[in-house]
mmCIF file with all atom_site columns, C-alpha atoms and ligand atoms in Angstrom:
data_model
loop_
_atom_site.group_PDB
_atom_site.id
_atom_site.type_symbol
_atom_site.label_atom_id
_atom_site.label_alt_id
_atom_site.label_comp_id
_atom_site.label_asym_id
_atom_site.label_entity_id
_atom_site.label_seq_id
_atom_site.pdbx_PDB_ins_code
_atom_site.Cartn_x
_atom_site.Cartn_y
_atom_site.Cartn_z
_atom_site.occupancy
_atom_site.B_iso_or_equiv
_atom_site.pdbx_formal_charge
_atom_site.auth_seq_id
_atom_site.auth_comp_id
_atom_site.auth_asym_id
_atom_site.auth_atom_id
_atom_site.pdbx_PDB_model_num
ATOM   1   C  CA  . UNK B 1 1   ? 82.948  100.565 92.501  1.00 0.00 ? 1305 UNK B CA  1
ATOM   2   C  CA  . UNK B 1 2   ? 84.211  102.124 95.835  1.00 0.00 ? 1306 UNK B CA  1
ATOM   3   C  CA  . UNK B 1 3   ? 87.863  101.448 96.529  1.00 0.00 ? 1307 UNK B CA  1
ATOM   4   C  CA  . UNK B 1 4   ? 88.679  98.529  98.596  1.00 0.00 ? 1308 UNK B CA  1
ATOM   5   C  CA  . UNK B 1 5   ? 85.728  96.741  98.024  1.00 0.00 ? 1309 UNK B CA  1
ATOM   6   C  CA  . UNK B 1 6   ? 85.264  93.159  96.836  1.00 0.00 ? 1310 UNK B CA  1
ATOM   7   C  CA  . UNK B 1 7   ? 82.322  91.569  94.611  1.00 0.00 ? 1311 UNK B CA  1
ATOM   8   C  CA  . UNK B 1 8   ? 83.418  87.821  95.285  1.00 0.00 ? 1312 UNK B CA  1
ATOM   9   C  CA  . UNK B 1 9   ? 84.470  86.460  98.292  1.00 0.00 ? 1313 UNK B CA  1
ATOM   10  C  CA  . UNK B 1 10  ? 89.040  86.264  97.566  1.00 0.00 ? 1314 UNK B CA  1
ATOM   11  C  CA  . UNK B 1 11  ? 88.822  83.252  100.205 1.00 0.00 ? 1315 UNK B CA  1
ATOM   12  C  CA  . UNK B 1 12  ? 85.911  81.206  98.426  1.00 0.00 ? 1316 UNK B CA  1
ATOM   13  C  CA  . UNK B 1 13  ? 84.745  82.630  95.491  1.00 0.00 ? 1317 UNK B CA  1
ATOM   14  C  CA  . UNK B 1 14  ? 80.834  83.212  96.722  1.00 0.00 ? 1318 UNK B CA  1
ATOM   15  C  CA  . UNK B 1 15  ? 79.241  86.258  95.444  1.00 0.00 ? 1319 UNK B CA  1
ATOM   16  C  CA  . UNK B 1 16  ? 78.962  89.093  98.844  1.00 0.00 ? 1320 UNK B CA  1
ATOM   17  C  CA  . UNK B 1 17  ? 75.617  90.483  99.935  1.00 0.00 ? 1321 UNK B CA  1
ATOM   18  C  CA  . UNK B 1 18  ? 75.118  93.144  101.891 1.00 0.00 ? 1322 UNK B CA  1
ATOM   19  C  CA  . UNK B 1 19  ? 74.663  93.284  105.876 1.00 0.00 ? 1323 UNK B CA  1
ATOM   20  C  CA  . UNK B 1 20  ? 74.483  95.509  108.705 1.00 0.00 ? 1324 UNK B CA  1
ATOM   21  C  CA  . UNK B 1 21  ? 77.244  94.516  111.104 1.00 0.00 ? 1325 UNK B CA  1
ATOM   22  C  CA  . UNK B 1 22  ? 77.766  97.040  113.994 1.00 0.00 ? 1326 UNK B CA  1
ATOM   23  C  CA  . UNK B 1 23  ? 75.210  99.446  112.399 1.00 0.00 ? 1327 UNK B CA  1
ATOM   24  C  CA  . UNK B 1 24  ? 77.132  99.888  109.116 1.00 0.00 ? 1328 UNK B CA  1
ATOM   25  C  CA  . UNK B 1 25  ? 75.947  98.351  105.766 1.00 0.00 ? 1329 UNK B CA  1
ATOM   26  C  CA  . UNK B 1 26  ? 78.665  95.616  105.123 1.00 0.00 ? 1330 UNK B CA  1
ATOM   27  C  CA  . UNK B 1 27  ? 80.195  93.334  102.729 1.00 0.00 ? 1331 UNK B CA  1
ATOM   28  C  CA  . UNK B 1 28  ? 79.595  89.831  103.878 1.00 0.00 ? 1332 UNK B CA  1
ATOM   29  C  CA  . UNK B 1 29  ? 80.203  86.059  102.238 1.00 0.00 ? 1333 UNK B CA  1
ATOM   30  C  CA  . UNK B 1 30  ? 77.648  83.984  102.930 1.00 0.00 ? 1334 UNK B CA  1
ATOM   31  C  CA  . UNK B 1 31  ? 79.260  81.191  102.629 1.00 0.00 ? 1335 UNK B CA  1
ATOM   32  C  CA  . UNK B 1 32  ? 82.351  81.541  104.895 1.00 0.00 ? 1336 UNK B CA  1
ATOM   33  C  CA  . UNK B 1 33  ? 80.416  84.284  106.635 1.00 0.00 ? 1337 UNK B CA  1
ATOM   34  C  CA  . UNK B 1 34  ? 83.671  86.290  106.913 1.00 0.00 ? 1338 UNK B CA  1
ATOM   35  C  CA  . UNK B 1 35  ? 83.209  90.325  107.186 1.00 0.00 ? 1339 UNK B CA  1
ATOM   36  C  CA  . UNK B 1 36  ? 84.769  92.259  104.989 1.00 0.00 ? 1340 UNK B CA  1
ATOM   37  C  CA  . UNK B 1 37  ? 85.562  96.038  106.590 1.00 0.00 ? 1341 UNK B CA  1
ATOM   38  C  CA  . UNK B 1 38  ? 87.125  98.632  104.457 1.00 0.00 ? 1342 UNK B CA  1
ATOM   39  C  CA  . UNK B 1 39  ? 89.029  100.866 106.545 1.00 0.00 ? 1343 UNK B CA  1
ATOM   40  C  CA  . UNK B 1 40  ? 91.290  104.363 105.340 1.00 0.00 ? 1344 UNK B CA  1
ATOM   41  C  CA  . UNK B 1 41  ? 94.276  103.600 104.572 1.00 0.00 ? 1345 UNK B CA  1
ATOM   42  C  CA  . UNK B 1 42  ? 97.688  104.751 106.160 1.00 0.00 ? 1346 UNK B CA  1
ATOM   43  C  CA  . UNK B 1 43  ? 100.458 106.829 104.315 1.00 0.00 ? 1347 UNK B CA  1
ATOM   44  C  CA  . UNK B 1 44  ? 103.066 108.165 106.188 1.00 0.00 ? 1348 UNK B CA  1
ATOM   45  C  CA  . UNK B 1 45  ? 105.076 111.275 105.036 1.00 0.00 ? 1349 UNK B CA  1
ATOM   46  C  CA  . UNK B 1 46  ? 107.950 113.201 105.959 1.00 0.00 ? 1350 UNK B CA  1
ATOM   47  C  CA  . UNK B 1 47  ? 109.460 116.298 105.940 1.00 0.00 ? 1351 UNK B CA  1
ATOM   48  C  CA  . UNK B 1 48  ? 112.825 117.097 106.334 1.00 0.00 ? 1352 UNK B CA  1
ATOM   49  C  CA  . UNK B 1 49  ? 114.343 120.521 106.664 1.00 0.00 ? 1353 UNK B CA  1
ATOM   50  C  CA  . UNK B 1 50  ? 117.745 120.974 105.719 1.00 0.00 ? 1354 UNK B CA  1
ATOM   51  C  CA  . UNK B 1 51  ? 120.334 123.334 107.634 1.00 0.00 ? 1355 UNK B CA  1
ATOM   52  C  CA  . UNK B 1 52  ? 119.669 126.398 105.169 1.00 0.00 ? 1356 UNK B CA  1
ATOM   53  C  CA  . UNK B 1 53  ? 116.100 125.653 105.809 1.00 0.00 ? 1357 UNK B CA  1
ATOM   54  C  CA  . UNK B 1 54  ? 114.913 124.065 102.918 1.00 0.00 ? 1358 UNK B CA  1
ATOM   55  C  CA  . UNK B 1 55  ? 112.667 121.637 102.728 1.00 0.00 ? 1359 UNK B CA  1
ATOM   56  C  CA  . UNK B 1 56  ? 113.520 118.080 100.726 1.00 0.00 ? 1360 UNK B CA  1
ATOM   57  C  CA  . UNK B 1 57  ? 110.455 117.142 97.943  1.00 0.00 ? 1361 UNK B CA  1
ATOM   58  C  CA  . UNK B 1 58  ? 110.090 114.536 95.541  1.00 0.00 ? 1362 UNK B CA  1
ATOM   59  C  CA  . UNK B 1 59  ? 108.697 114.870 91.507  1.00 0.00 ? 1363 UNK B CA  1
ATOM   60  C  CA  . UNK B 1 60  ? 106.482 111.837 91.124  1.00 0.00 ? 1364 UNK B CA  1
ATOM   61  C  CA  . UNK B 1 61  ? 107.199 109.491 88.453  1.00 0.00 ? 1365 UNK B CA  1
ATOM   62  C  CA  . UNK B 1 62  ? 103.635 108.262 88.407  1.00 0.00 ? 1366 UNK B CA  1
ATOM   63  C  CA  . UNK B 1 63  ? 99.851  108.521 88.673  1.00 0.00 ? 1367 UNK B CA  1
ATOM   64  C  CA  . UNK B 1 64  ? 98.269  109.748 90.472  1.00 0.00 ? 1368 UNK B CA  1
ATOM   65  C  CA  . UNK B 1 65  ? 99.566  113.500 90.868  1.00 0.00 ? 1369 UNK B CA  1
ATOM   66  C  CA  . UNK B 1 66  ? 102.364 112.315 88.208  1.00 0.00 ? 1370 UNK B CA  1
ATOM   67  C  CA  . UNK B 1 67  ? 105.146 115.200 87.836  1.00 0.00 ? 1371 UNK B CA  1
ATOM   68  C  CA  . UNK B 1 68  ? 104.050 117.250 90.701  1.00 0.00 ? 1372 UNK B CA  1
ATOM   69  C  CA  . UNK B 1 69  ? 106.050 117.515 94.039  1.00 0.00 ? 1373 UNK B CA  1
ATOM   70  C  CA  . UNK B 1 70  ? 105.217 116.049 97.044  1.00 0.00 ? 1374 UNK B CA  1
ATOM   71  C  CA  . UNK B 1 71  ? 106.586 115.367 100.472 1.00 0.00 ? 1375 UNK B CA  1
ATOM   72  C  CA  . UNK B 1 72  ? 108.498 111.454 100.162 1.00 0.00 ? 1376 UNK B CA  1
ATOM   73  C  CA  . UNK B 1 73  ? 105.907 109.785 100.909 1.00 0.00 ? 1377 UNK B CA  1
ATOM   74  C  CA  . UNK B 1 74  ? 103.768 106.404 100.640 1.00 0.00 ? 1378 UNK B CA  1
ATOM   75  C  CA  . UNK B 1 75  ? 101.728 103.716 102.137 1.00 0.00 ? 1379 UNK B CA  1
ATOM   76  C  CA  . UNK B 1 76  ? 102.744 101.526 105.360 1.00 0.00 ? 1380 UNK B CA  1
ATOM   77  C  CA  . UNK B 1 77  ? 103.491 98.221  104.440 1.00 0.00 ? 1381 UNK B CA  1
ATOM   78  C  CA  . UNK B 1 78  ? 100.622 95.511  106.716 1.00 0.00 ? 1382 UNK B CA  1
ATOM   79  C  CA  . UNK B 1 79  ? 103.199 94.535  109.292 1.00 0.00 ? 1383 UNK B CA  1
ATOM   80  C  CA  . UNK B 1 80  ? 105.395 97.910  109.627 1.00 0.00 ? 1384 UNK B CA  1
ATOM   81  C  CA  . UNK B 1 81  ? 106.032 100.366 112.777 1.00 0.00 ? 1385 UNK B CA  1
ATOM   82  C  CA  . UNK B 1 82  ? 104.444 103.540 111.277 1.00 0.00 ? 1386 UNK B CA  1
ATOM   83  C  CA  . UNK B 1 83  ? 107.234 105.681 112.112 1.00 0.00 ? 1387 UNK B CA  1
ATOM   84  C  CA  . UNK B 1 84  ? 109.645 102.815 110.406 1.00 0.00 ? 1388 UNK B CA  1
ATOM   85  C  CA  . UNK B 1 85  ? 107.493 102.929 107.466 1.00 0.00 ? 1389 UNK B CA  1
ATOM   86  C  CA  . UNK B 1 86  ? 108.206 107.093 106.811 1.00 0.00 ? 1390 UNK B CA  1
ATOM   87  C  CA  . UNK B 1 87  ? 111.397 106.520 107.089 1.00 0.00 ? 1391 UNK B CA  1
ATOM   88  C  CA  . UNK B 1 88  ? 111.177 103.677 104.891 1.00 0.00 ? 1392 UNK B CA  1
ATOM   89  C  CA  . UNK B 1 89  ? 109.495 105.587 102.136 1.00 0.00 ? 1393 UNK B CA  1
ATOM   90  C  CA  . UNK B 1 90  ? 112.134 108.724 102.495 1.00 0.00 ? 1394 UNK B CA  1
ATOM   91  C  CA  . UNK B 1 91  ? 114.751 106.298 102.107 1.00 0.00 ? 1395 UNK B CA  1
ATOM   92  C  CA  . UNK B 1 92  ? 113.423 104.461 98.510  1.00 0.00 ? 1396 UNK B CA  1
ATOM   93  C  CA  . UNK B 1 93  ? 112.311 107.815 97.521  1.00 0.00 ? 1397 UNK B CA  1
ATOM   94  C  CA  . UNK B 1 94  ? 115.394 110.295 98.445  1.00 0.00 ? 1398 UNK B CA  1
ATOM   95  C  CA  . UNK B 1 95  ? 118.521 107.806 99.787  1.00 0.00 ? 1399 UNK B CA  1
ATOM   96  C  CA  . UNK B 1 96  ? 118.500 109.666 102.767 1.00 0.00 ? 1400 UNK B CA  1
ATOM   97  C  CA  . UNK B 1 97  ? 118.295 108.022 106.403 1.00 0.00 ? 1401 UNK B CA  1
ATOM   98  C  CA  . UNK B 1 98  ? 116.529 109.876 108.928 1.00 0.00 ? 1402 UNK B CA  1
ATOM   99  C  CA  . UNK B 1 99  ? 115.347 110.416 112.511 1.00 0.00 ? 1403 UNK B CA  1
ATOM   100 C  CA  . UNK B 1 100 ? 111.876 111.119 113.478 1.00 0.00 ? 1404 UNK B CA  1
ATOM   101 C  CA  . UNK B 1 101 ? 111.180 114.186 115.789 1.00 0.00 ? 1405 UNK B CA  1
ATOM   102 C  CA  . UNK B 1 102 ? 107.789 113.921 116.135 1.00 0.00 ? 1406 UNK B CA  1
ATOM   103 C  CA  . UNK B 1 103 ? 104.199 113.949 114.416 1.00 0.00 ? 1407 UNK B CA  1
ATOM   104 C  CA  . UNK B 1 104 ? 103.399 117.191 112.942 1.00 0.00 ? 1408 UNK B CA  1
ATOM   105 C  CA  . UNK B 1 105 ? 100.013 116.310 111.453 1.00 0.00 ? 1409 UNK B CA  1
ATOM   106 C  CA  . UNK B 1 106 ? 97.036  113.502 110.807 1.00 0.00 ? 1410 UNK B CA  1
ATOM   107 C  CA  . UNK B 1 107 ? 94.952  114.605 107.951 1.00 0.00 ? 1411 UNK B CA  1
ATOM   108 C  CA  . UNK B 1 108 ? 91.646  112.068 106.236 1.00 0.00 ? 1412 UNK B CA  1
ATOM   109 C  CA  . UNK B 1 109 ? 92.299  112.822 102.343 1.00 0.00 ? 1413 UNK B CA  1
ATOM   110 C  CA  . UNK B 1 110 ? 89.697  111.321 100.062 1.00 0.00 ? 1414 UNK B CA  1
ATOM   111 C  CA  . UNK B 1 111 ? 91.098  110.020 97.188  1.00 0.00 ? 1415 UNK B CA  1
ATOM   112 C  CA  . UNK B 1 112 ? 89.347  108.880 93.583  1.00 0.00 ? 1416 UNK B CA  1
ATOM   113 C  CA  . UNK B 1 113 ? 92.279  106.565 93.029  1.00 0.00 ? 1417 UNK B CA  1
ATOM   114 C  CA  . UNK B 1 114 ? 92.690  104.897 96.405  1.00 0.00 ? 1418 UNK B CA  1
ATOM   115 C  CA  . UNK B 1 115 ? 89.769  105.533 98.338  1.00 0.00 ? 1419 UNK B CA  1
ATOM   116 C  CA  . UNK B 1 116 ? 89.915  107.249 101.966 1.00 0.00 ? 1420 UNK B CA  1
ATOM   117 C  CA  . UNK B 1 117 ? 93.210  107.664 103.441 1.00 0.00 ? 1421 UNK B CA  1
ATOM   118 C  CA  . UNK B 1 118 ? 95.233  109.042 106.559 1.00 0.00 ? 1422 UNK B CA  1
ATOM   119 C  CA  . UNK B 1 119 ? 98.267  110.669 106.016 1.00 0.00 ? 1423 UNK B CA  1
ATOM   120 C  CA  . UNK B 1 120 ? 100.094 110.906 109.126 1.00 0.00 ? 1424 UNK B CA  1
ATOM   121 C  CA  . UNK B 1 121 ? 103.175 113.662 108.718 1.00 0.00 ? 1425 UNK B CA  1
ATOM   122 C  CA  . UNK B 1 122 ? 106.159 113.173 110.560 1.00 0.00 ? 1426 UNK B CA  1
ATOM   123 C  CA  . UNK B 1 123 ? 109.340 116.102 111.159 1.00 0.00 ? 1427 UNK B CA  1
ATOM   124 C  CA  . UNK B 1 124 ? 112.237 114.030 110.872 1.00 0.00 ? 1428 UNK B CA  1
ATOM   125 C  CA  . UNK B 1 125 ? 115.858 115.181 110.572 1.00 0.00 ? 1429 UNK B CA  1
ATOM   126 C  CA  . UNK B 1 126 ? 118.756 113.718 108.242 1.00 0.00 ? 1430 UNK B CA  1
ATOM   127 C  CA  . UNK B 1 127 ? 120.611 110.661 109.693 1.00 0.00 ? 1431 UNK B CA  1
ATOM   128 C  CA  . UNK B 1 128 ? 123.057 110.169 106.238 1.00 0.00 ? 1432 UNK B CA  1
ATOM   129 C  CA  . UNK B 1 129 ? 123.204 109.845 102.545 1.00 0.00 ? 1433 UNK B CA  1
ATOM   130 C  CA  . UNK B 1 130 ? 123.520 111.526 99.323  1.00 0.00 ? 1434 UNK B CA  1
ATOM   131 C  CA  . UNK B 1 131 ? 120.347 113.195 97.632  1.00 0.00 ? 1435 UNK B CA  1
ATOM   132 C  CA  . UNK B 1 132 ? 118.510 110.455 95.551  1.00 0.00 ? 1436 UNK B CA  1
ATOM   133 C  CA  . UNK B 1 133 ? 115.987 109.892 93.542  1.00 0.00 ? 1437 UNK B CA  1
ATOM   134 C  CA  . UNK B 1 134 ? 114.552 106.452 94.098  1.00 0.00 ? 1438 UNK B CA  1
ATOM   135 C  CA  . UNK B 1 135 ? 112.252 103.643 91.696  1.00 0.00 ? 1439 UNK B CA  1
ATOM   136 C  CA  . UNK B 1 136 ? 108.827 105.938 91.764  1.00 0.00 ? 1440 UNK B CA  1
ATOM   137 C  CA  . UNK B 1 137 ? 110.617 109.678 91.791  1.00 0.00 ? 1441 UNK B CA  1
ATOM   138 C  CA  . UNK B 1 138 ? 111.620 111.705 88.718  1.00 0.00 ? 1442 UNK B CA  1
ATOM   139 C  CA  . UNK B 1 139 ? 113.858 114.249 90.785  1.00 0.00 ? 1443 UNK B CA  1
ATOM   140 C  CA  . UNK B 1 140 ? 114.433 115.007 94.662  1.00 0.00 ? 1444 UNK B CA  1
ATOM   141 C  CA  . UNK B 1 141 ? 115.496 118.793 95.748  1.00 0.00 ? 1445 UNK B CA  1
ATOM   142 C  CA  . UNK B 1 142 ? 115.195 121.134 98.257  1.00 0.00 ? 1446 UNK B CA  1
ATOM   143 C  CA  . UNK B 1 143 ? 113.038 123.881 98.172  1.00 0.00 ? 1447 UNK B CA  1
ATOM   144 C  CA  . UNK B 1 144 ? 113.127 127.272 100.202 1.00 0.00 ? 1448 UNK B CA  1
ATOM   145 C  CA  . UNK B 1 145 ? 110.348 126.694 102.771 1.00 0.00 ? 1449 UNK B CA  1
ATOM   146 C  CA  . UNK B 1 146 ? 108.607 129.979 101.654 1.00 0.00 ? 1450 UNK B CA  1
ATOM   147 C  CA  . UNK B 1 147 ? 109.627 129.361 97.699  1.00 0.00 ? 1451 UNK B CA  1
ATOM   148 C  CA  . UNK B 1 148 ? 107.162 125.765 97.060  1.00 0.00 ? 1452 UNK B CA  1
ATOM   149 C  CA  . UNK B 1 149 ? 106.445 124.443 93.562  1.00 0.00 ? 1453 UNK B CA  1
ATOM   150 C  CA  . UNK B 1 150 ? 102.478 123.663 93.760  1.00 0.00 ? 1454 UNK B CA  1
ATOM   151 C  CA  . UNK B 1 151 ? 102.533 120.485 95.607  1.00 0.00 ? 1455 UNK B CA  1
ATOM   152 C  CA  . UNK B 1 152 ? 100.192 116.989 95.050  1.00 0.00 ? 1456 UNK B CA  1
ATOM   153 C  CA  . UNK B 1 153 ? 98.695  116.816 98.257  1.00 0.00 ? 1457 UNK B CA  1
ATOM   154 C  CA  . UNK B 1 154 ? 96.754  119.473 100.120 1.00 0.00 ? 1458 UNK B CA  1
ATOM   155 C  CA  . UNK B 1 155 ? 97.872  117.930 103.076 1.00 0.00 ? 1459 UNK B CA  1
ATOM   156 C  CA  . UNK B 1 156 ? 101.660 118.132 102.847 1.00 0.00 ? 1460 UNK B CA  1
ATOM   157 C  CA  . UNK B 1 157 ? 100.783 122.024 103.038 1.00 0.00 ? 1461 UNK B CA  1
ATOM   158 C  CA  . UNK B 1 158 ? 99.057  121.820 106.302 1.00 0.00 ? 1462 UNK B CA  1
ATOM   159 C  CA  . UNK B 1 159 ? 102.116 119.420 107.431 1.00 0.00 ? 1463 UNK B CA  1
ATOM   160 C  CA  . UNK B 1 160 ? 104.641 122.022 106.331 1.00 0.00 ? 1464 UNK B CA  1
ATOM   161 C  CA  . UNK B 1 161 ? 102.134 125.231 107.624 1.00 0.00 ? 1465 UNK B CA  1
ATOM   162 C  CA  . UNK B 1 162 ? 102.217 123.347 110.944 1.00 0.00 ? 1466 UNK B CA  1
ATOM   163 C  CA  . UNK B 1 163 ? 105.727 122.877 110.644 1.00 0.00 ? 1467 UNK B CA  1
ATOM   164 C  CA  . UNK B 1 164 ? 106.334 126.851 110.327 1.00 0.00 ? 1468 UNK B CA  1
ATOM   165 C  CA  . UNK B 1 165 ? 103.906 127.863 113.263 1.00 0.00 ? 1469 UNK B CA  1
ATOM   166 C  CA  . UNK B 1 166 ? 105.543 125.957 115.266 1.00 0.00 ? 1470 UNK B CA  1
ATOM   167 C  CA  . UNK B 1 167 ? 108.985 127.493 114.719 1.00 0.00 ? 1471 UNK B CA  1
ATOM   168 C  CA  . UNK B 1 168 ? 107.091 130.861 114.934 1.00 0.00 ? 1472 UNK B CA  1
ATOM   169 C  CA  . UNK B 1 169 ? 106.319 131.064 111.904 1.00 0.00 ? 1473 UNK B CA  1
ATOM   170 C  CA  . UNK B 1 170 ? 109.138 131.651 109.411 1.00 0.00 ? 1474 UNK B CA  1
ATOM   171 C  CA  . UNK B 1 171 ? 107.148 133.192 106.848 1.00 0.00 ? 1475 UNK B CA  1
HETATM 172 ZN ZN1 . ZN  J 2 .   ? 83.691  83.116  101.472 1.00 0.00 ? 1724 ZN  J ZN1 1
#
């Protein structure tokens, strides 16, 4: 089954066929005759760059990509600013406050586990707080930008490659 998708309408319980709507086969009830679209979903990351240069990763707890490092990072909440959402995540994931700068990167991942997503990479500098790790991290450190552990997500590399090319490239 792809990710997203419903068998039975959640608002009536009638079985969905299968429409074109805006020349894309479609998920319909037709009962209530509501549409169901499935649509990528967002996740926001961020990276944050200490003053020695170092850049602050999280060891996931759990599935997928459990015990590797990744940028703090998860999905925006239905009724969140996007930029308040990254921040959001770096906070439950690291207990540090930050700032966005700016957006570094938007990359379309396709995931097994959650289907497509976009995973929109923000530079953001440290606001306050102590180093720590939150609920879904094992462990939150900085790394030397030019040392990394072999990180989850392709696309936290192109975020961080970004990142360096635009500082002239540190490496
Ligand atoms: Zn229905």
């Amino acid at each position: 089954m792809t990710p997203g998708k419903y068998m039975y309408c959640p608002h009536c319980g009638r079985e969905l066929e299968e429409a074109i709507i805006e020349d894309r086969l479609r998920e319909r009830c037709p009962k209530c005759e509501r549409v169901f679209y499935v649509n990528p979903l967002p996740v926001v990351s961020c990276l944050l760059v200490n003053s020695e240069g170092k850049i602050l990763l999280v060891l996931r707890k759990n599935d997928p990509y459990k015990d590797m490092w990744c940028l703090p990072m998860g999905f925006a909440e239905v009724d969140e600013n996007i930029q308040q959402a990254a921040l959001r995540e770096l906070e439950e994931e690291t207990n540090i406050k930050g700032r966005v700068i700016r957006l570094l990167d938007a990359e379309t991942v396709v995931s097994s586990h959650y289907g497509n997503m976009v995973i929109l990479a923000y530079e953001v500098e440290y606001v306050s707080g102590k180093i720590k790790a939150g609920d879904d991290a094992k462990d939150v450190r900085f790394f030397p930008i030019n040392d990394l552990p072999e990180l989850a997500f392709k696309a936290n590399l192109t975020a961080i490659r970004k990142y360096q090319e635009s500082y002239g490239g540190l490496d």
